[in-house]
mmCIF file of C-alpha atoms in Angstrom:
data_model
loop_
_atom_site.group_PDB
_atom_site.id
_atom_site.type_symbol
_atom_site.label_atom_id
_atom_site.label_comp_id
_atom_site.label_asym_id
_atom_site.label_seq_id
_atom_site.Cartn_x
_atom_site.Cartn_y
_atom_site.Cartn_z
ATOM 1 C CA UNK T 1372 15.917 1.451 2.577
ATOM 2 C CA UNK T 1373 16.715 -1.520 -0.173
ATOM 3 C CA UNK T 1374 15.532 1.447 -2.902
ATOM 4 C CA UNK T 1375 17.776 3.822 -1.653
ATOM 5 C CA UNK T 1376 20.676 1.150 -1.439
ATOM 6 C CA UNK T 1377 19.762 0.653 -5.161
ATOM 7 C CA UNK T 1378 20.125 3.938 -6.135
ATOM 8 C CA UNK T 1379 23.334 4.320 -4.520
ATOM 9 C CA UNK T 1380 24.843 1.265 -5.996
ATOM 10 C CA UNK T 1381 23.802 2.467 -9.360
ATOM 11 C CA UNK T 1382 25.462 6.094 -8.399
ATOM 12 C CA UNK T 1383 21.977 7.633 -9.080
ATOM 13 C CA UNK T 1384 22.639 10.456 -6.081
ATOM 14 C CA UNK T 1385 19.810 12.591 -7.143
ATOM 15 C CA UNK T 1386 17.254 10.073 -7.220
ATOM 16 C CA UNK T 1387 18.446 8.424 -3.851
ATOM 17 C CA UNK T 1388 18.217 12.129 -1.896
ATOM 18 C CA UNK T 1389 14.846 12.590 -3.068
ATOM 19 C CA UNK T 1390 14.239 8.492 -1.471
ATOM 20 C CA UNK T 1391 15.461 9.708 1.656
ATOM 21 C CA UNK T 1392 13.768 12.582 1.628
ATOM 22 C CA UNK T 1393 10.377 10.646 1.188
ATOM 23 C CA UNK T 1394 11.529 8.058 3.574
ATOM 24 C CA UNK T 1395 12.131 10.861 6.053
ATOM 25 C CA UNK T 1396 8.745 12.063 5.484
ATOM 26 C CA UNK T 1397 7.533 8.370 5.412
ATOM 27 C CA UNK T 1398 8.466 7.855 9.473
ATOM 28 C CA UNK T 1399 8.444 10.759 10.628
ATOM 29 C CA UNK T 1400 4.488 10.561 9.821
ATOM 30 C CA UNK T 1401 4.313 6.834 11.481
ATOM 31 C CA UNK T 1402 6.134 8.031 14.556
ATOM 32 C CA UNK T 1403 3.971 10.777 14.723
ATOM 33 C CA UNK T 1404 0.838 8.019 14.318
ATOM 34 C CA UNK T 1405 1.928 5.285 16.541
ATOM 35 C CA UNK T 1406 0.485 5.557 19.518
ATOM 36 C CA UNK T 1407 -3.305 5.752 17.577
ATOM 37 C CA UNK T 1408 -5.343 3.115 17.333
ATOM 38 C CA UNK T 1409 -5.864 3.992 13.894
ATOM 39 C CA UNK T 1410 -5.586 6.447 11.026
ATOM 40 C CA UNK T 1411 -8.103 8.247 8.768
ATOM 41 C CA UNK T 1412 -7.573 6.230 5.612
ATOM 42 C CA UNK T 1413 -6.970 9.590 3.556
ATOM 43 C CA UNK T 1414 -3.860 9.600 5.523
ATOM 44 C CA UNK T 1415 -3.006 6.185 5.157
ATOM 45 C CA UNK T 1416 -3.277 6.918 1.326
ATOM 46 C CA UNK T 1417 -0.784 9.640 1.855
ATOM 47 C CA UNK T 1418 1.875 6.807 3.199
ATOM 48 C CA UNK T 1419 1.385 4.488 0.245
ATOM 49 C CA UNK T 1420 1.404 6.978 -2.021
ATOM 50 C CA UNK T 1421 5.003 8.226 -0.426
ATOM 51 C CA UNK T 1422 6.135 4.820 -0.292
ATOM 52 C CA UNK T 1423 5.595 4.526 -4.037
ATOM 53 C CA UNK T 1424 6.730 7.550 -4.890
ATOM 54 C CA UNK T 1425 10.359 5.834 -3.291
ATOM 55 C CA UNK T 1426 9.811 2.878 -5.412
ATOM 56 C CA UNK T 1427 9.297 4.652 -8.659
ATOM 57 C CA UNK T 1428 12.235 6.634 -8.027
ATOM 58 C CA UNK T 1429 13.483 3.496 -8.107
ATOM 59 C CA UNK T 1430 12.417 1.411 -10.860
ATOM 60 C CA UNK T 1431 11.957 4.419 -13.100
ATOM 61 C CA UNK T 1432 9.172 4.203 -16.061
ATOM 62 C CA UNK T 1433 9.019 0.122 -15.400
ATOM 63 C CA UNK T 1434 6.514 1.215 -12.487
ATOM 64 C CA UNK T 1435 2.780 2.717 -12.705
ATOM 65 C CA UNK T 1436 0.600 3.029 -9.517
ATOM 66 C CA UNK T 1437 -2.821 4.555 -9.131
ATOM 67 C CA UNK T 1438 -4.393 5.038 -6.244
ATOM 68 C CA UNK T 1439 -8.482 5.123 -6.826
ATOM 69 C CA UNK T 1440 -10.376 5.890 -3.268
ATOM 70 C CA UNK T 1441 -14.103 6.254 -2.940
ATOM 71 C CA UNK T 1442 -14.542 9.600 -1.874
ATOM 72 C CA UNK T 1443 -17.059 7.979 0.881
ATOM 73 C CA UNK T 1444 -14.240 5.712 2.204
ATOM 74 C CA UNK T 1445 -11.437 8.441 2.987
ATOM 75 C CA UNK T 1446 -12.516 9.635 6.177
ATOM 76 C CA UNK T 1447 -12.710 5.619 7.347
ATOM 77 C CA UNK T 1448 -10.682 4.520 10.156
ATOM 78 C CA UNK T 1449 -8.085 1.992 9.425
ATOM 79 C CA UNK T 1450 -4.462 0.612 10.976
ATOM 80 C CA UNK T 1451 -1.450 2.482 10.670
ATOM 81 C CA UNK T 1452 0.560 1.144 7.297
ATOM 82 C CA UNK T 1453 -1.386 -1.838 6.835
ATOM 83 C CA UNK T 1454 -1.301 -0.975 3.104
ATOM 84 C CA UNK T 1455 1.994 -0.568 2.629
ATOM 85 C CA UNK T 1456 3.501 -4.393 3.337
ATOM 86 C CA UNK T 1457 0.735 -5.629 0.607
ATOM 87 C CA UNK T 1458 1.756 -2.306 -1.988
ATOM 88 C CA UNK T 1459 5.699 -3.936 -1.529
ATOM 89 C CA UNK T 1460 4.366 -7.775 -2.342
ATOM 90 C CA UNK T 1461 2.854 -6.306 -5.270
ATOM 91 C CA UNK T 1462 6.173 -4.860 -6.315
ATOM 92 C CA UNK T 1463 8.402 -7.358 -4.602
ATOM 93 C CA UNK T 1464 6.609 -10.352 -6.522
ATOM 94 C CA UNK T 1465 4.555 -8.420 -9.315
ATOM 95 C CA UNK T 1466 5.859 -5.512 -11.016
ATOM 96 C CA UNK T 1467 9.871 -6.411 -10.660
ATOM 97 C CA UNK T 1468 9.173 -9.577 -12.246
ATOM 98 C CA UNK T 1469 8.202 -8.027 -15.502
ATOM 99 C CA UNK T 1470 10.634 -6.797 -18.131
ATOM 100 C CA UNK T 1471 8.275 -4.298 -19.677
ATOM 101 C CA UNK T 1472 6.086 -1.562 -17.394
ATOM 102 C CA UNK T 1473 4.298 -2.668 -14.286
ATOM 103 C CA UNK T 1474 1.278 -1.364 -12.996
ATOM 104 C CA UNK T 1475 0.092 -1.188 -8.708
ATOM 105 C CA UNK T 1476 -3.606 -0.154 -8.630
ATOM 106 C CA UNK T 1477 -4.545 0.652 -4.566
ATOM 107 C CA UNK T 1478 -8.693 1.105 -4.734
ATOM 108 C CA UNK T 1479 -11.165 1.759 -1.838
ATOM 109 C CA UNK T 1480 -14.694 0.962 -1.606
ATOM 110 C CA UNK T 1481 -17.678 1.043 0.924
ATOM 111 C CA UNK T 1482 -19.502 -2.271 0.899
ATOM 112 C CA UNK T 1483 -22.421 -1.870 3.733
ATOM 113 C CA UNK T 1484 -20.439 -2.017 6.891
ATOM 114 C CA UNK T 1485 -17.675 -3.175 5.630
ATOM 115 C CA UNK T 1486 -14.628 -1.533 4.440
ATOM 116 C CA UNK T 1487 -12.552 -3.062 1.599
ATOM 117 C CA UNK T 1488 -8.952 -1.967 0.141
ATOM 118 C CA UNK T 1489 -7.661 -3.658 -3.075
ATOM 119 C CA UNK T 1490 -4.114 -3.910 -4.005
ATOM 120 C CA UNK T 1491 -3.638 -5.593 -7.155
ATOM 121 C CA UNK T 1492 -0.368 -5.962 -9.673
ATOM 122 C CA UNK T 1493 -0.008 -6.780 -13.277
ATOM 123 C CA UNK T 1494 2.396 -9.623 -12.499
ATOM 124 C CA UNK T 1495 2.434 -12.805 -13.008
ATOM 125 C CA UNK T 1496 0.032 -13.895 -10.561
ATOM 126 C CA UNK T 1497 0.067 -16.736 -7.991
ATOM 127 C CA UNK T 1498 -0.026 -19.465 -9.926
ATOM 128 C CA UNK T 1499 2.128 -18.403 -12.899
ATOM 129 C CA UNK T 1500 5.210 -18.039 -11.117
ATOM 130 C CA UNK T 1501 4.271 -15.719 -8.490
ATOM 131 C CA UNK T 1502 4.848 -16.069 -4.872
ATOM 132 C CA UNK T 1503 2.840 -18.747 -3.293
ATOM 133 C CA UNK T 1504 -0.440 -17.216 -1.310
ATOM 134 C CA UNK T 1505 0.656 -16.599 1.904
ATOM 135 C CA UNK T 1506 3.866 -14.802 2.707
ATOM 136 C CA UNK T 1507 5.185 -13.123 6.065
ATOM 137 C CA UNK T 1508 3.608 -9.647 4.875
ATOM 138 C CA UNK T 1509 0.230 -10.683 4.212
ATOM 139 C CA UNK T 1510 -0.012 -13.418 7.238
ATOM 140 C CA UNK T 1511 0.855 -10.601 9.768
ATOM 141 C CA UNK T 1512 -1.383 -8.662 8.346
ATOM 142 C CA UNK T 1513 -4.439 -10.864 8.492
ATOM 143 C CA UNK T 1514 -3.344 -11.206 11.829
ATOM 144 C CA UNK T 1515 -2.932 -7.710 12.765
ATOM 145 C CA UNK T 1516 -6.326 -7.206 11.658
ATOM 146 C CA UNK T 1517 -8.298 -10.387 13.214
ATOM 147 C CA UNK T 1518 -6.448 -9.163 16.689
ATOM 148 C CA UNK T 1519 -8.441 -5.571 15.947
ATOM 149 C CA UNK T 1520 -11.816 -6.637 14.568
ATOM 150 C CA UNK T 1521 -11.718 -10.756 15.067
ATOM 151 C CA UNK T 1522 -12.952 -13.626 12.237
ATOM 152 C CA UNK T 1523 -14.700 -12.256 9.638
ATOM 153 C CA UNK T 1524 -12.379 -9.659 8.303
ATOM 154 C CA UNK T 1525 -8.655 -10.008 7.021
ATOM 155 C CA UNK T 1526 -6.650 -10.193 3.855
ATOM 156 C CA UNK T 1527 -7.182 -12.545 1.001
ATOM 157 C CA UNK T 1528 -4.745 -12.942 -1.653
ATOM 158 C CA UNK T 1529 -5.757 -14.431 -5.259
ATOM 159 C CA UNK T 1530 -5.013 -14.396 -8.940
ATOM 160 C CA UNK T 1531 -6.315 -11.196 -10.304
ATOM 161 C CA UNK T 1532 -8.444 -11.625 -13.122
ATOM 162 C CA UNK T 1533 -6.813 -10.890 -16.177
ATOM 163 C CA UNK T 1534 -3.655 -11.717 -14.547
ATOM 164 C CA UNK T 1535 -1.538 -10.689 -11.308
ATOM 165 C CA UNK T 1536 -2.290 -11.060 -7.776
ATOM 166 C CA UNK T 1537 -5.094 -9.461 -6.129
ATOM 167 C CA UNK T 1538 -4.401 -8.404 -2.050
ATOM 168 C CA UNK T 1539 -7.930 -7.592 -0.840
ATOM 169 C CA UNK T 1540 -8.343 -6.196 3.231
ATOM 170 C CA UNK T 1541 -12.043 -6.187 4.383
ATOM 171 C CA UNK T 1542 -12.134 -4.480 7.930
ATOM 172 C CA UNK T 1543 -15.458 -2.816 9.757
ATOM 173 C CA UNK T 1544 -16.351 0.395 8.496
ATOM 174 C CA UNK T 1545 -15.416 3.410 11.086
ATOM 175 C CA UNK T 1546 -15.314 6.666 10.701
ATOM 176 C CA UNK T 1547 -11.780 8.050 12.135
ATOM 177 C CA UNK T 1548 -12.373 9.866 15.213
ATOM 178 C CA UNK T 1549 -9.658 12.730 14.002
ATOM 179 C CA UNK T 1550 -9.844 14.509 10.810
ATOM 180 C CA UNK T 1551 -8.017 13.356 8.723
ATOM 181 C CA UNK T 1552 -4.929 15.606 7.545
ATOM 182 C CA UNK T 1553 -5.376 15.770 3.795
ATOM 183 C CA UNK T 1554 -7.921 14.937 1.812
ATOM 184 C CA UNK T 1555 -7.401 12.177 -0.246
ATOM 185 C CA UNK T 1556 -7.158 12.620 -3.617
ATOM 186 C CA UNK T 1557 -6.563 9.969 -7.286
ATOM 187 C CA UNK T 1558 -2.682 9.967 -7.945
ATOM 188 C CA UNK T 1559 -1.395 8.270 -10.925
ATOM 189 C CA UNK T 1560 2.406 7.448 -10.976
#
């Protein structure tokens, strides 16, 4: 909603019916999702990459994002939008501090049983000015996902090497028990 506020404000109509358009899209697929205990992650792809495509309307050229999934991981069961509040950190306190582009990279990966999603920014980290390690986005989410799967998995957040912030979610691997509705598929921004 703050995006399509900002496009308003800056009388950039076009751009702010194609952000509700995508925000339409946006809950009408978590409504349709929240009574699930979770989500094939192909389709949780599909959110952030909707959610981004709202924030690039709004920041323009200033904002890259790639999305880089394991092919073996999109079919992996995960929580509804638990991306998404670690994809708006990364903007929130990477990318919109920078005067030049900014870059979101969202990666999967299978390691052994585990199931790990990256989110990482080209901002100016934690330590540099960033926001401190532990905001209200991140801590629910750790929590969110210790309630689900207990000690052992959650979110860490770090300095990215080579600069930025690094949001890392480990969770069990498990294989969504419906198919998922799109394959996921590499989207650059």
């Amino acid at each position: 909603m703050n995006a399509v506020v900002s496009l308003v404000r800056q009388t950039r109509n076009a751009e702010a019916e194609d952000a509700l358009v995508e925000l339409s899209s946006l809950l009408r697929a978590s409504l349709d999702g929240r009574n699930e205990q979770g989500i094939a992650l192909s389709d949780e792809l599909e959110l952030v990459r909707r959610y981004l495509g709202i924030e690039q309307l709004r920041f323009g050229s200033r904002l890259r994002f790639h999305l880089e999934a394991a092919p073996e991981t999109l079919g992996a069961r995960v929580p509804m939008l638990i991306l998404q509040p670690l994809v708006e950190n990364a903007i929130k306190h990477g990318t919109s501090r920078r005067a030049a582009r900014g870059n979101i990279w969202v990666r999967t990966l299978r390691r052994g049983e585990r199931l790990v999603l990256e989110v990482r920014d080209d901002g100016p980290g934690l330590r540099s000015g960033g926001a401190p390690g532990t905001g209200i986005g991140v801590a629910n989410t750790h929590e969110r996902i210790q309630q689900l799967h207990g000690e052992g998995y959650g979110v860490t957040l770090d300095d990215a090497p080579g600069g930025g912030a690094l949001a890392r979610v480990e969770l069990p691997f498990q294989v969504a028990t419906v198919e998922p509705s799109q394959q996921g598929r590499a989207a650059h921004g």
